[in-house]
Amino acid sequence: MPATKQICIFSFLFLLLASCTNNSDTISTNNAITPPPARQESMHPTPTIMTPNNTPTPTPMKKNTQTISLSPFIRIAQIENGNGLKELSGQTPTDKRGEFWGINDKGNDPEIFRFSINGSVLQQVEIKKIKNDDWEAIAQHPDGSLLIGGVGDNDRKKDEYYIHQIEAPKRTDEKIKTVESYEFVYSDKRRHNCEAMFVFNSKVYLITKEENEHQHSKIYRLDTLRSGRKLTAKVVTNLTEPGIVTDAAYDQTKKLLAVLTYNQIMLFRVTNERDLFNAPMFRMAIDLKQCEGVCFYGDEILVSNEEGELWAAKIEQG
C-alpha cells in the first residue's frame, strides 16, 4: 500500500477514536446522579417523651391555672348598737358556724366580742392586765388561740408594738385574766402604722398602712412569739399593689390571702412566702364606706366597716 494512503487511513482512525472518547465523557456527565439536599433540622424541635418501650408520646399540655373571683358584695347585717361593739376594727370566725370574734379600735376598753352573722352581739369579755393600745387586727393562731394586734400608730409615735395572745373565751366567760403580750419593733428601726395581720405557717405577718393610695405597703414577719424579750418584725417585701391597707386574712384550706383597702379587695394565691412577691390573682373595686375588717367564712369573704355593717361576697373558682 502506498505510504500516502496509509497515512490517510491512520489519520481517519485517530479522529474516529477521539470522537468516541469525547461522547463518552459527555454522556457520563449528563447522566450523573445529583445527591438529595441535606435535611433541614428545625432550630426548635418539638420535644417528645419516650415511654419504657421507646414509643414516643406527645408532650403533655400545661394545665390551666385555676381562676379565682368574687361575686358582688351584698350587705347582710348591721351590728347591734348599744352593746359595746362600737367601732369594729376586725373580726375572725369562732369555732361555731355563724359566729365571730370582733374588737374595737383605739379609745375603747380592752374587750373582745362574740357576734352572730345577723349582727347580734352575743358575748362581751373583758381582758384584764392589758389596755387597748390601738387594737386594729385579730386573727386565729393554728393552736386555736386568738391574736390581737396592738399595732395601730396613726401618729407614728410608738417606740414598740404589741401582739396579745389569749385562749378563745368560753361562752360563759365575762373576764379573761391570762394573757401573753409580745413586744416587738420593726427591723428597719422605723415606726409604722399597721391594721393588717395574718398567720401563715404559724408565723405572724403584718402589712403596714401607708398614708395614701399610691404608696406600696410593706410586709413584715415575726418568726416566733416569745414573751420576756423584745421581738423583731423582719421585712419580707413590698406589697405589689399600692393602696391604704386596712386588714388581711389567710385561709389555710384555700391557700388564699385576702388584702383589704379602702377602695378594693385583692386575693393572692399563697403556698409559700415567695408568693407574697407576686401580683394578686384577683382585684375588685369596692365602695363599702370605711372598711376595717376582712375574714374568710366558708366559701364567702366577710367585710366589715367601722359603722358595724357586714358585707359578704361569694368566692368563685373556675
PDB file of C-alpha atoms in Angstrom:
ATOM      1  CA  MET A   1       0.000   0.000   0.000  1.00  0.00           C
ATOM      2  CA  PRO A   2       1.313   3.400  -0.914  1.00  0.00           C
ATOM      3  CA  ALA A   3       2.635   5.390   2.036  1.00  0.00           C
ATOM      4  CA  THR A   4       0.292   8.312   1.343  1.00  0.00           C
ATOM      5  CA  LYS A   5      -2.812   6.068   1.602  1.00  0.00           C
ATOM      6  CA  GLN A   6      -1.572   4.558   4.890  1.00  0.00           C
ATOM      7  CA  ILE A   7      -1.195   8.000   6.388  1.00  0.00           C
ATOM      8  CA  CYS A   8      -4.773   8.946   5.439  1.00  0.00           C
ATOM      9  CA  ILE A   9      -6.212   5.759   6.936  1.00  0.00           C
ATOM     10  CA  PHE A  10      -4.277   6.251  10.140  1.00  0.00           C
ATOM     11  CA  SER A  11      -5.455   9.843  10.443  1.00  0.00           C
ATOM     12  CA  PHE A  12      -9.085   8.781   9.948  1.00  0.00           C
ATOM     13  CA  LEU A  13      -8.882   6.116  12.662  1.00  0.00           C
ATOM     14  CA  PHE A  14      -7.279   8.563  15.072  1.00  0.00           C
ATOM     15  CA  LEU A  15     -10.059  11.114  14.582  1.00  0.00           C
ATOM     16  CA  LEU A  16     -12.742   8.436  14.976  1.00  0.00           C
ATOM     17  CA  LEU A  17     -11.259   7.252  18.300  1.00  0.00           C
ATOM     18  CA  ALA A  18     -11.033  10.812  19.646  1.00  0.00           C
ATOM     19  CA  SER A  19     -14.671  11.435  18.777  1.00  0.00           C
ATOM     20  CA  CYS A  20     -15.823   8.332  20.695  1.00  0.00           C
ATOM     21  CA  THR A  21     -13.852   9.361  23.742  1.00  0.00           C
ATOM     22  CA  ASN A  22     -15.484  12.851  23.867  1.00  0.00           C
ATOM     23  CA  ASN A  23     -19.004  11.400  23.544  1.00  0.00           C
ATOM     24  CA  SER A  24     -18.357   9.012  26.415  1.00  0.00           C
ATOM     25  CA  ASP A  25     -17.325  11.921  28.663  1.00  0.00           C
ATOM     26  CA  THR A  26     -20.416  13.876  27.671  1.00  0.00           C
ATOM     27  CA  ILE A  27     -22.812  11.018  28.460  1.00  0.00           C
ATOM     28  CA  SER A  28     -21.179  10.329  31.804  1.00  0.00           C
ATOM     29  CA  THR A  29     -21.513  13.968  32.788  1.00  0.00           C
ATOM     30  CA  ASN A  30     -25.102  14.312  31.641  1.00  0.00           C
ATOM     31  CA  ASN A  31     -26.256  11.168  33.471  1.00  0.00           C
ATOM     32  CA  ALA A  32     -24.569  11.885  36.849  1.00  0.00           C
ATOM     33  CA  ILE A  33     -26.950  11.357  39.907  1.00  0.00           C
ATOM     34  CA  THR A  34     -27.377  14.520  41.977  1.00  0.00           C
ATOM     35  CA  PRO A  35     -27.411  13.697  45.725  1.00  0.00           C
ATOM     36  CA  PRO A  36     -30.613  14.812  47.588  1.00  0.00           C
ATOM     37  CA  PRO A  37     -30.338  18.086  49.516  1.00  0.00           C
ATOM     38  CA  ALA A  38     -29.336  17.763  53.132  1.00  0.00           C
ATOM     39  CA  ARG A  39     -32.340  17.505  55.524  1.00  0.00           C
ATOM     40  CA  GLN A  40     -33.096  20.826  57.227  1.00  0.00           C
ATOM     41  CA  GLU A  41     -33.232  20.364  61.018  1.00  0.00           C
ATOM     42  CA  SER A  42     -35.630  22.556  62.990  1.00  0.00           C
ATOM     43  CA  MET A  43     -33.982  25.109  65.234  1.00  0.00           C
ATOM     44  CA  HIS A  44     -36.614  24.305  67.919  1.00  0.00           C
ATOM     45  CA  PRO A  45     -37.565  20.647  67.569  1.00  0.00           C
ATOM     46  CA  THR A  46     -40.776  19.547  69.286  1.00  0.00           C
ATOM     47  CA  PRO A  47     -39.763  17.531  72.350  1.00  0.00           C
ATOM     48  CA  THR A  48     -41.134  14.072  72.870  1.00  0.00           C
ATOM     49  CA  ILE A  49     -41.257  11.798  75.870  1.00  0.00           C
ATOM     50  CA  MET A  50     -40.082   8.205  75.483  1.00  0.00           C
ATOM     51  CA  THR A  51     -42.100   5.530  77.214  1.00  0.00           C
ATOM     52  CA  PRO A  52     -40.410   2.383  78.602  1.00  0.00           C
ATOM     53  CA  ASN A  53     -40.804   0.630  75.233  1.00  0.00           C
ATOM     54  CA  ASN A  54     -39.270   3.649  73.457  1.00  0.00           C
ATOM     55  CA  THR A  55     -42.529   4.653  71.811  1.00  0.00           C
ATOM     56  CA  PRO A  56     -42.679   8.449  71.519  1.00  0.00           C
ATOM     57  CA  THR A  57     -45.731  10.116  73.044  1.00  0.00           C
ATOM     58  CA  PRO A  58     -46.904  13.712  72.610  1.00  0.00           C
ATOM     59  CA  THR A  59     -45.695  16.265  75.135  1.00  0.00           C
ATOM     60  CA  PRO A  60     -48.483  16.799  77.678  1.00  0.00           C
ATOM     61  CA  MET A  61     -50.158  20.192  77.549  1.00  0.00           C
ATOM     62  CA  LYS A  62     -49.748  22.506  80.517  1.00  0.00           C
ATOM     63  CA  LYS A  63     -52.829  22.631  82.719  1.00  0.00           C
ATOM     64  CA  ASN A  64     -54.645  25.916  83.022  1.00  0.00           C
ATOM     65  CA  THR A  65     -54.228  27.748  86.332  1.00  0.00           C
ATOM     66  CA  GLN A  66     -57.391  27.826  88.381  1.00  0.00           C
ATOM     67  CA  THR A  67     -59.011  31.233  88.440  1.00  0.00           C
ATOM     68  CA  ILE A  68     -60.483  32.986  91.473  1.00  0.00           C
ATOM     69  CA  SER A  69     -63.071  35.742  91.571  1.00  0.00           C
ATOM     70  CA  LEU A  70     -65.716  37.214  93.863  1.00  0.00           C
ATOM     71  CA  SER A  71     -69.383  37.867  93.338  1.00  0.00           C
ATOM     72  CA  PRO A  72     -70.610  41.405  94.107  1.00  0.00           C
ATOM     73  CA  PHE A  73     -70.740  42.227  97.822  1.00  0.00           C
ATOM     74  CA  ILE A  74     -74.158  42.143  99.493  1.00  0.00           C
ATOM     75  CA  ARG A  75     -74.971  43.882 102.770  1.00  0.00           C
ATOM     76  CA  ILE A  76     -76.102  41.144 105.147  1.00  0.00           C
ATOM     77  CA  ALA A  77     -76.326  42.705 108.609  1.00  0.00           C
ATOM     78  CA  GLN A  78     -75.852  45.666 110.936  1.00  0.00           C
ATOM     79  CA  ILE A  79     -74.127  45.150 114.304  1.00  0.00           C
ATOM     80  CA  GLU A  80     -76.489  45.956 117.178  1.00  0.00           C
ATOM     81  CA  ASN A  81     -75.980  49.403 118.650  1.00  0.00           C
ATOM     82  CA  GLY A  82     -75.601  49.895 122.397  1.00  0.00           C
ATOM     83  CA  ASN A  83     -73.906  46.562 123.097  1.00  0.00           C
ATOM     84  CA  GLY A  84     -70.314  47.692 123.360  1.00  0.00           C
ATOM     85  CA  LEU A  85     -69.103  46.873 119.845  1.00  0.00           C
ATOM     86  CA  LYS A  86     -68.909  50.484 118.678  1.00  0.00           C
ATOM     87  CA  GLU A  87     -66.055  50.692 116.178  1.00  0.00           C
ATOM     88  CA  LEU A  88     -65.463  47.244 114.739  1.00  0.00           C
ATOM     89  CA  SER A  89     -61.859  47.107 113.513  1.00  0.00           C
ATOM     90  CA  GLY A  90     -61.527  43.418 112.740  1.00  0.00           C
ATOM     91  CA  GLN A  91     -63.175  40.019 113.005  1.00  0.00           C
ATOM     92  CA  THR A  92     -62.341  36.318 112.786  1.00  0.00           C
ATOM     93  CA  PRO A  93     -64.647  33.259 112.881  1.00  0.00           C
ATOM     94  CA  THR A  94     -65.225  31.360 116.129  1.00  0.00           C
ATOM     95  CA  ASP A  95     -65.397  27.564 116.233  1.00  0.00           C
ATOM     96  CA  LYS A  96     -69.191  27.808 115.886  1.00  0.00           C
ATOM     97  CA  ARG A  97     -70.753  28.329 112.477  1.00  0.00           C
ATOM     98  CA  GLY A  98     -72.219  31.780 112.010  1.00  0.00           C
ATOM     99  CA  GLU A  99     -70.358  33.419 114.900  1.00  0.00           C
ATOM    100  CA  PHE A 100     -67.329  35.722 115.004  1.00  0.00           C
ATOM    101  CA  TRP A 101     -64.933  37.409 117.404  1.00  0.00           C
ATOM    102  CA  GLY A 102     -64.656  41.169 116.985  1.00  0.00           C
ATOM    103  CA  ILE A 103     -62.685  44.023 118.576  1.00  0.00           C
ATOM    104  CA  ASN A 104     -62.992  47.789 118.909  1.00  0.00           C
ATOM    105  CA  ASP A 105     -60.122  50.059 117.995  1.00  0.00           C
ATOM    106  CA  LYS A 106     -58.300  52.810 119.916  1.00  0.00           C
ATOM    107  CA  GLY A 107     -60.180  54.710 122.602  1.00  0.00           C
ATOM    108  CA  ASN A 108     -62.267  51.736 123.729  1.00  0.00           C
ATOM    109  CA  ASP A 109     -61.944  49.257 126.578  1.00  0.00           C
ATOM    110  CA  PRO A 110     -59.811  46.075 126.277  1.00  0.00           C
ATOM    111  CA  GLU A 111     -62.690  43.789 125.342  1.00  0.00           C
ATOM    112  CA  ILE A 112     -63.481  41.098 122.833  1.00  0.00           C
ATOM    113  CA  PHE A 113     -66.972  40.437 121.483  1.00  0.00           C
ATOM    114  CA  ARG A 114     -68.778  37.422 120.111  1.00  0.00           C
ATOM    115  CA  PHE A 115     -71.354  38.369 117.480  1.00  0.00           C
ATOM    116  CA  SER A 116     -73.541  36.473 115.033  1.00  0.00           C
ATOM    117  CA  ILE A 117     -73.844  36.637 111.258  1.00  0.00           C
ATOM    118  CA  ASN A 118     -77.101  38.582 111.690  1.00  0.00           C
ATOM    119  CA  GLY A 119     -75.372  41.281 113.747  1.00  0.00           C
ATOM    120  CA  SER A 120     -76.465  40.235 117.260  1.00  0.00           C
ATOM    121  CA  VAL A 121     -73.823  40.755 119.978  1.00  0.00           C
ATOM    122  CA  LEU A 122     -73.803  37.506 121.941  1.00  0.00           C
ATOM    123  CA  GLN A 123     -70.958  38.000 124.422  1.00  0.00           C
ATOM    124  CA  GLN A 124     -68.732  40.734 125.817  1.00  0.00           C
ATOM    125  CA  VAL A 125     -65.476  39.692 127.514  1.00  0.00           C
ATOM    126  CA  GLU A 126     -63.064  41.967 129.357  1.00  0.00           C
ATOM    127  CA  ILE A 127     -59.355  41.178 129.016  1.00  0.00           C
ATOM    128  CA  LYS A 128     -57.575  42.037 132.251  1.00  0.00           C
ATOM    129  CA  LYS A 129     -53.979  43.287 132.724  1.00  0.00           C
ATOM    130  CA  ILE A 130     -53.718  44.979 129.328  1.00  0.00           C
ATOM    131  CA  LYS A 131     -55.105  48.076 127.673  1.00  0.00           C
ATOM    132  CA  ASN A 132     -56.466  48.703 124.225  1.00  0.00           C
ATOM    133  CA  ASP A 133     -53.233  50.029 122.753  1.00  0.00           C
ATOM    134  CA  ASP A 134     -54.865  50.817 119.404  1.00  0.00           C
ATOM    135  CA  TRP A 135     -56.161  47.349 118.544  1.00  0.00           C
ATOM    136  CA  GLU A 136     -56.510  47.093 114.786  1.00  0.00           C
ATOM    137  CA  ALA A 137     -56.371  43.394 113.918  1.00  0.00           C
ATOM    138  CA  ILE A 138     -57.431  39.989 115.174  1.00  0.00           C
ATOM    139  CA  ALA A 139     -56.501  36.541 113.864  1.00  0.00           C
ATOM    140  CA  GLN A 140     -56.661  32.941 114.942  1.00  0.00           C
ATOM    141  CA  HIS A 141     -53.477  31.014 115.681  1.00  0.00           C
ATOM    142  CA  PRO A 142     -53.279  27.389 114.459  1.00  0.00           C
ATOM    143  CA  ASP A 143     -53.422  26.221 118.090  1.00  0.00           C
ATOM    144  CA  GLY A 144     -56.894  27.789 118.430  1.00  0.00           C
ATOM    145  CA  SER A 145     -55.858  30.805 120.480  1.00  0.00           C
ATOM    146  CA  LEU A 146     -56.607  34.364 119.419  1.00  0.00           C
ATOM    147  CA  LEU A 147     -54.067  37.022 118.498  1.00  0.00           C
ATOM    148  CA  ILE A 148     -54.955  40.684 118.952  1.00  0.00           C
ATOM    149  CA  GLY A 149     -52.746  43.218 117.230  1.00  0.00           C
ATOM    150  CA  GLY A 150     -51.999  46.396 119.184  1.00  0.00           C
ATOM    151  CA  VAL A 151     -50.286  47.612 116.040  1.00  0.00           C
ATOM    152  CA  GLY A 152     -52.086  50.834 115.162  1.00  0.00           C
ATOM    153  CA  ASP A 153     -49.994  54.015 115.221  1.00  0.00           C
ATOM    154  CA  ASN A 154     -51.631  56.806 113.251  1.00  0.00           C
ATOM    155  CA  ASP A 155     -49.218  59.421 114.571  1.00  0.00           C
ATOM    156  CA  ARG A 156     -46.204  57.122 114.324  1.00  0.00           C
ATOM    157  CA  LYS A 157     -45.068  57.902 117.842  1.00  0.00           C
ATOM    158  CA  LYS A 158     -44.844  54.486 119.456  1.00  0.00           C
ATOM    159  CA  ASP A 159     -41.496  53.045 120.482  1.00  0.00           C
ATOM    160  CA  GLU A 160     -42.808  49.473 120.497  1.00  0.00           C
ATOM    161  CA  TYR A 161     -45.859  47.479 119.433  1.00  0.00           C
ATOM    162  CA  TYR A 162     -47.669  44.503 120.933  1.00  0.00           C
ATOM    163  CA  ILE A 163     -49.437  41.331 119.944  1.00  0.00           C
ATOM    164  CA  HIS A 164     -51.629  39.885 122.706  1.00  0.00           C
ATOM    165  CA  GLN A 165     -52.462  36.177 122.802  1.00  0.00           C
ATOM    166  CA  ILE A 166     -55.459  34.747 124.692  1.00  0.00           C
ATOM    167  CA  GLU A 167     -57.348  31.491 124.773  1.00  0.00           C
ATOM    168  CA  ALA A 168     -60.642  31.733 122.932  1.00  0.00           C
ATOM    169  CA  PRO A 169     -63.225  32.645 125.602  1.00  0.00           C
ATOM    170  CA  LYS A 170     -65.818  30.118 126.646  1.00  0.00           C
ATOM    171  CA  ARG A 171     -69.409  31.135 126.169  1.00  0.00           C
ATOM    172  CA  THR A 172     -69.834  31.793 129.899  1.00  0.00           C
ATOM    173  CA  ASP A 173     -66.691  33.919 130.307  1.00  0.00           C
ATOM    174  CA  GLU A 174     -67.051  37.569 131.270  1.00  0.00           C
ATOM    175  CA  LYS A 175     -63.379  38.206 132.024  1.00  0.00           C
ATOM    176  CA  ILE A 176     -60.039  36.785 130.952  1.00  0.00           C
ATOM    177  CA  LYS A 177     -57.035  37.131 133.236  1.00  0.00           C
ATOM    178  CA  THR A 178     -54.476  35.007 131.408  1.00  0.00           C
ATOM    179  CA  VAL A 179     -52.868  36.827 128.517  1.00  0.00           C
ATOM    180  CA  GLU A 180     -49.433  36.779 126.899  1.00  0.00           C
ATOM    181  CA  SER A 181     -48.198  40.061 125.439  1.00  0.00           C
ATOM    182  CA  TYR A 182     -45.347  40.094 122.927  1.00  0.00           C
ATOM    183  CA  GLU A 183     -43.458  43.331 122.417  1.00  0.00           C
ATOM    184  CA  PHE A 184     -41.802  43.951 119.057  1.00  0.00           C
ATOM    185  CA  VAL A 185     -40.158  46.568 116.860  1.00  0.00           C
ATOM    186  CA  TYR A 186     -39.608  46.687 113.099  1.00  0.00           C
ATOM    187  CA  SER A 187     -36.292  45.631 111.592  1.00  0.00           C
ATOM    188  CA  ASP A 188     -35.834  48.941 109.763  1.00  0.00           C
ATOM    189  CA  LYS A 189     -35.937  50.782 113.128  1.00  0.00           C
ATOM    190  CA  ARG A 190     -38.871  52.872 111.926  1.00  0.00           C
ATOM    191  CA  ARG A 191     -42.369  53.435 113.320  1.00  0.00           C
ATOM    192  CA  HIS A 192     -45.202  52.067 111.212  1.00  0.00           C
ATOM    193  CA  ASN A 193     -48.953  52.324 111.305  1.00  0.00           C
ATOM    194  CA  CYS A 194     -50.487  48.895 110.770  1.00  0.00           C
ATOM    195  CA  GLU A 195     -54.020  47.483 110.635  1.00  0.00           C
ATOM    196  CA  ALA A 196     -53.485  44.182 108.825  1.00  0.00           C
ATOM    197  CA  MET A 197     -52.266  40.944 110.407  1.00  0.00           C
ATOM    198  CA  PHE A 198     -52.499  37.323 109.284  1.00  0.00           C
ATOM    199  CA  VAL A 199     -50.997  33.970 110.263  1.00  0.00           C
ATOM    200  CA  PHE A 200     -49.235  31.774 107.689  1.00  0.00           C
ATOM    201  CA  ASN A 201     -47.197  28.658 108.510  1.00  0.00           C
ATOM    202  CA  SER A 202     -47.583  29.515 112.217  1.00  0.00           C
ATOM    203  CA  LYS A 203     -45.810  32.836 111.681  1.00  0.00           C
ATOM    204  CA  VAL A 204     -47.382  36.250 112.124  1.00  0.00           C
ATOM    205  CA  TYR A 205     -47.305  38.632 109.169  1.00  0.00           C
ATOM    206  CA  LEU A 206     -48.035  42.354 109.302  1.00  0.00           C
ATOM    207  CA  ILE A 207     -48.895  44.693 106.413  1.00  0.00           C
ATOM    208  CA  THR A 208     -48.342  48.393 107.023  1.00  0.00           C
ATOM    209  CA  LYS A 209     -50.942  51.072 106.387  1.00  0.00           C
ATOM    210  CA  GLU A 210     -49.367  53.813 104.303  1.00  0.00           C
ATOM    211  CA  GLU A 211     -50.538  57.419 104.102  1.00  0.00           C
ATOM    212  CA  ASN A 212     -52.010  57.464 100.591  1.00  0.00           C
ATOM    213  CA  GLU A 213     -53.384  55.086  97.988  1.00  0.00           C
ATOM    214  CA  HIS A 214     -50.372  55.484  95.702  1.00  0.00           C
ATOM    215  CA  GLN A 215     -47.883  54.025  98.186  1.00  0.00           C
ATOM    216  CA  HIS A 216     -46.930  50.351  98.485  1.00  0.00           C
ATOM    217  CA  SER A 217     -47.343  48.790 101.916  1.00  0.00           C
ATOM    218  CA  LYS A 218     -44.542  46.729 103.438  1.00  0.00           C
ATOM    219  CA  ILE A 219     -44.958  43.145 104.620  1.00  0.00           C
ATOM    220  CA  TYR A 220     -43.146  42.100 107.814  1.00  0.00           C
ATOM    221  CA  ARG A 221     -42.796  38.720 109.535  1.00  0.00           C
ATOM    222  CA  LEU A 222     -42.488  37.675 113.181  1.00  0.00           C
ATOM    223  CA  ASP A 223     -40.806  34.281 113.194  1.00  0.00           C
ATOM    224  CA  THR A 224     -41.862  33.386 116.729  1.00  0.00           C
ATOM    225  CA  LEU A 225     -43.901  34.692 119.645  1.00  0.00           C
ATOM    226  CA  ARG A 226     -41.894  34.738 122.877  1.00  0.00           C
ATOM    227  CA  SER A 227     -42.520  36.789 125.969  1.00  0.00           C
ATOM    228  CA  GLY A 228     -39.745  38.286 128.092  1.00  0.00           C
ATOM    229  CA  ARG A 229     -37.758  39.847 125.283  1.00  0.00           C
ATOM    230  CA  LYS A 230     -38.331  42.358 122.519  1.00  0.00           C
ATOM    231  CA  LEU A 231     -39.013  40.723 119.153  1.00  0.00           C
ATOM    232  CA  THR A 232     -38.139  41.998 115.701  1.00  0.00           C
ATOM    233  CA  ALA A 233     -40.534  42.011 112.753  1.00  0.00           C
ATOM    234  CA  LYS A 234     -38.385  41.350 109.681  1.00  0.00           C
ATOM    235  CA  VAL A 235     -39.198  42.961 106.367  1.00  0.00           C
ATOM    236  CA  VAL A 236     -40.248  40.471 103.677  1.00  0.00           C
ATOM    237  CA  THR A 237     -41.196  42.581 100.662  1.00  0.00           C
ATOM    238  CA  ASN A 238     -43.389  45.404  99.444  1.00  0.00           C
ATOM    239  CA  LEU A 239     -46.963  44.629  98.512  1.00  0.00           C
ATOM    240  CA  THR A 240     -47.099  44.591  94.708  1.00  0.00           C
ATOM    241  CA  GLU A 241     -50.215  46.762  94.527  1.00  0.00           C
ATOM    242  CA  PRO A 242     -50.487  50.257  96.071  1.00  0.00           C
ATOM    243  CA  GLY A 243     -53.310  51.155  98.431  1.00  0.00           C
ATOM    244  CA  ILE A 244     -54.232  52.013 102.020  1.00  0.00           C
ATOM    245  CA  VAL A 245     -54.347  48.538 103.592  1.00  0.00           C
ATOM    246  CA  THR A 246     -56.812  48.151 106.476  1.00  0.00           C
ATOM    247  CA  ASP A 247     -56.869  44.381 107.080  1.00  0.00           C
ATOM    248  CA  ALA A 248     -55.837  40.959 105.788  1.00  0.00           C
ATOM    249  CA  ALA A 249     -56.806  37.318 106.329  1.00  0.00           C
ATOM    250  CA  TYR A 250     -55.390  33.967 105.251  1.00  0.00           C
ATOM    251  CA  ASP A 251     -57.328  30.758 104.610  1.00  0.00           C
ATOM    252  CA  GLN A 252     -55.147  27.664 105.040  1.00  0.00           C
ATOM    253  CA  THR A 253     -57.575  25.358 103.220  1.00  0.00           C
ATOM    254  CA  LYS A 254     -57.966  27.525 100.135  1.00  0.00           C
ATOM    255  CA  LYS A 255     -54.367  28.824 100.218  1.00  0.00           C
ATOM    256  CA  LEU A 256     -55.766  32.317  99.696  1.00  0.00           C
ATOM    257  CA  LEU A 257     -54.724  35.632 101.186  1.00  0.00           C
ATOM    258  CA  ALA A 258     -57.276  38.445 101.176  1.00  0.00           C
ATOM    259  CA  VAL A 259     -55.976  42.009 101.481  1.00  0.00           C
ATOM    260  CA  LEU A 260     -58.458  44.816 102.114  1.00  0.00           C
ATOM    261  CA  THR A 261     -58.029  48.507 101.346  1.00  0.00           C
ATOM    262  CA  TYR A 262     -60.464  51.412 101.494  1.00  0.00           C
ATOM    263  CA  ASN A 263     -61.410  51.007  97.847  1.00  0.00           C
ATOM    264  CA  GLN A 264     -60.563  47.461  96.775  1.00  0.00           C
ATOM    265  CA  ILE A 265     -60.077  43.866  97.854  1.00  0.00           C
ATOM    266  CA  MET A 266     -57.306  41.654  96.492  1.00  0.00           C
ATOM    267  CA  LEU A 267     -56.848  37.885  96.520  1.00  0.00           C
ATOM    268  CA  PHE A 268     -53.412  36.237  96.387  1.00  0.00           C
ATOM    269  CA  ARG A 269     -52.607  32.538  95.988  1.00  0.00           C
ATOM    270  CA  VAL A 270     -50.067  31.833  98.756  1.00  0.00           C
ATOM    271  CA  THR A 271     -48.481  28.416  99.240  1.00  0.00           C
ATOM    272  CA  ASN A 272     -45.063  29.702 100.328  1.00  0.00           C
ATOM    273  CA  GLU A 273     -43.600  33.040 101.345  1.00  0.00           C
ATOM    274  CA  ARG A 274     -42.235  33.712  97.857  1.00  0.00           C
ATOM    275  CA  ASP A 275     -45.829  34.008  96.645  1.00  0.00           C
ATOM    276  CA  LEU A 276     -46.103  37.263  98.590  1.00  0.00           C
ATOM    277  CA  PHE A 277     -43.855  38.797  95.912  1.00  0.00           C
ATOM    278  CA  ASN A 278     -46.477  38.097  93.220  1.00  0.00           C
ATOM    279  CA  ALA A 279     -49.287  40.224  91.882  1.00  0.00           C
ATOM    280  CA  PRO A 280     -52.806  39.379  93.083  1.00  0.00           C
ATOM    281  CA  MET A 281     -54.855  36.772  91.254  1.00  0.00           C
ATOM    282  CA  PHE A 282     -57.942  38.919  91.548  1.00  0.00           C
ATOM    283  CA  ARG A 283     -58.854  42.522  92.364  1.00  0.00           C
ATOM    284  CA  MET A 284     -62.227  44.111  92.892  1.00  0.00           C
ATOM    285  CA  ALA A 285     -63.063  47.771  93.418  1.00  0.00           C
ATOM    286  CA  ILE A 286     -65.381  48.295  96.386  1.00  0.00           C
ATOM    287  CA  ASP A 287     -67.308  51.160  97.942  1.00  0.00           C
ATOM    288  CA  LEU A 288     -68.373  49.881 101.363  1.00  0.00           C
ATOM    289  CA  LYS A 289     -67.604  53.014 103.405  1.00  0.00           C
ATOM    290  CA  GLN A 290     -64.578  52.824 105.762  1.00  0.00           C
ATOM    291  CA  CYS A 291     -63.809  49.104 105.654  1.00  0.00           C
ATOM    292  CA  GLU A 292     -61.730  47.870 108.567  1.00  0.00           C
ATOM    293  CA  GLY A 293     -62.105  44.074 108.760  1.00  0.00           C
ATOM    294  CA  VAL A 294     -61.974  41.052 106.456  1.00  0.00           C
ATOM    295  CA  CYS A 295     -62.161  37.315 107.088  1.00  0.00           C
ATOM    296  CA  PHE A 296     -62.975  34.077 105.288  1.00  0.00           C
ATOM    297  CA  TYR A 297     -66.305  32.458 106.088  1.00  0.00           C
ATOM    298  CA  GLY A 298     -66.700  29.097 104.357  1.00  0.00           C
ATOM    299  CA  ASP A 299     -66.986  29.852 100.639  1.00  0.00           C
ATOM    300  CA  GLU A 300     -67.508  33.551 101.279  1.00  0.00           C
ATOM    301  CA  ILE A 301     -65.498  36.578 102.298  1.00  0.00           C
ATOM    302  CA  LEU A 302     -66.930  38.804 105.014  1.00  0.00           C
ATOM    303  CA  VAL A 303     -66.031  42.507 105.135  1.00  0.00           C
ATOM    304  CA  SER A 304     -66.979  44.897 107.947  1.00  0.00           C
ATOM    305  CA  ASN A 305     -66.788  48.666 108.260  1.00  0.00           C
ATOM    306  CA  GLU A 306     -66.419  50.979 111.235  1.00  0.00           C
ATOM    307  CA  GLU A 307     -70.166  51.600 111.264  1.00  0.00           C
ATOM    308  CA  GLY A 308     -70.753  47.918 112.004  1.00  0.00           C
ATOM    309  CA  GLU A 309     -72.123  46.914 108.618  1.00  0.00           C
ATOM    310  CA  LEU A 310     -71.365  43.387 107.402  1.00  0.00           C
ATOM    311  CA  TRP A 311     -70.950  42.626 103.718  1.00  0.00           C
ATOM    312  CA  ALA A 312     -70.446  39.212 102.081  1.00  0.00           C
ATOM    313  CA  ALA A 313     -69.223  38.043  98.675  1.00  0.00           C
ATOM    314  CA  LYS A 314     -69.127  34.511  97.246  1.00  0.00           C
ATOM    315  CA  ILE A 315     -65.735  33.048  96.292  1.00  0.00           C
ATOM    316  CA  GLU A 316     -65.999  31.723  92.740  1.00  0.00           C
ATOM    317  CA  GLN A 317     -63.368  29.306  91.447  1.00  0.00           C
ATOM    318  CA  GLY A 318     -63.037  28.380  87.797  1.00  0.00           C
TER     319      GLY A 318
END
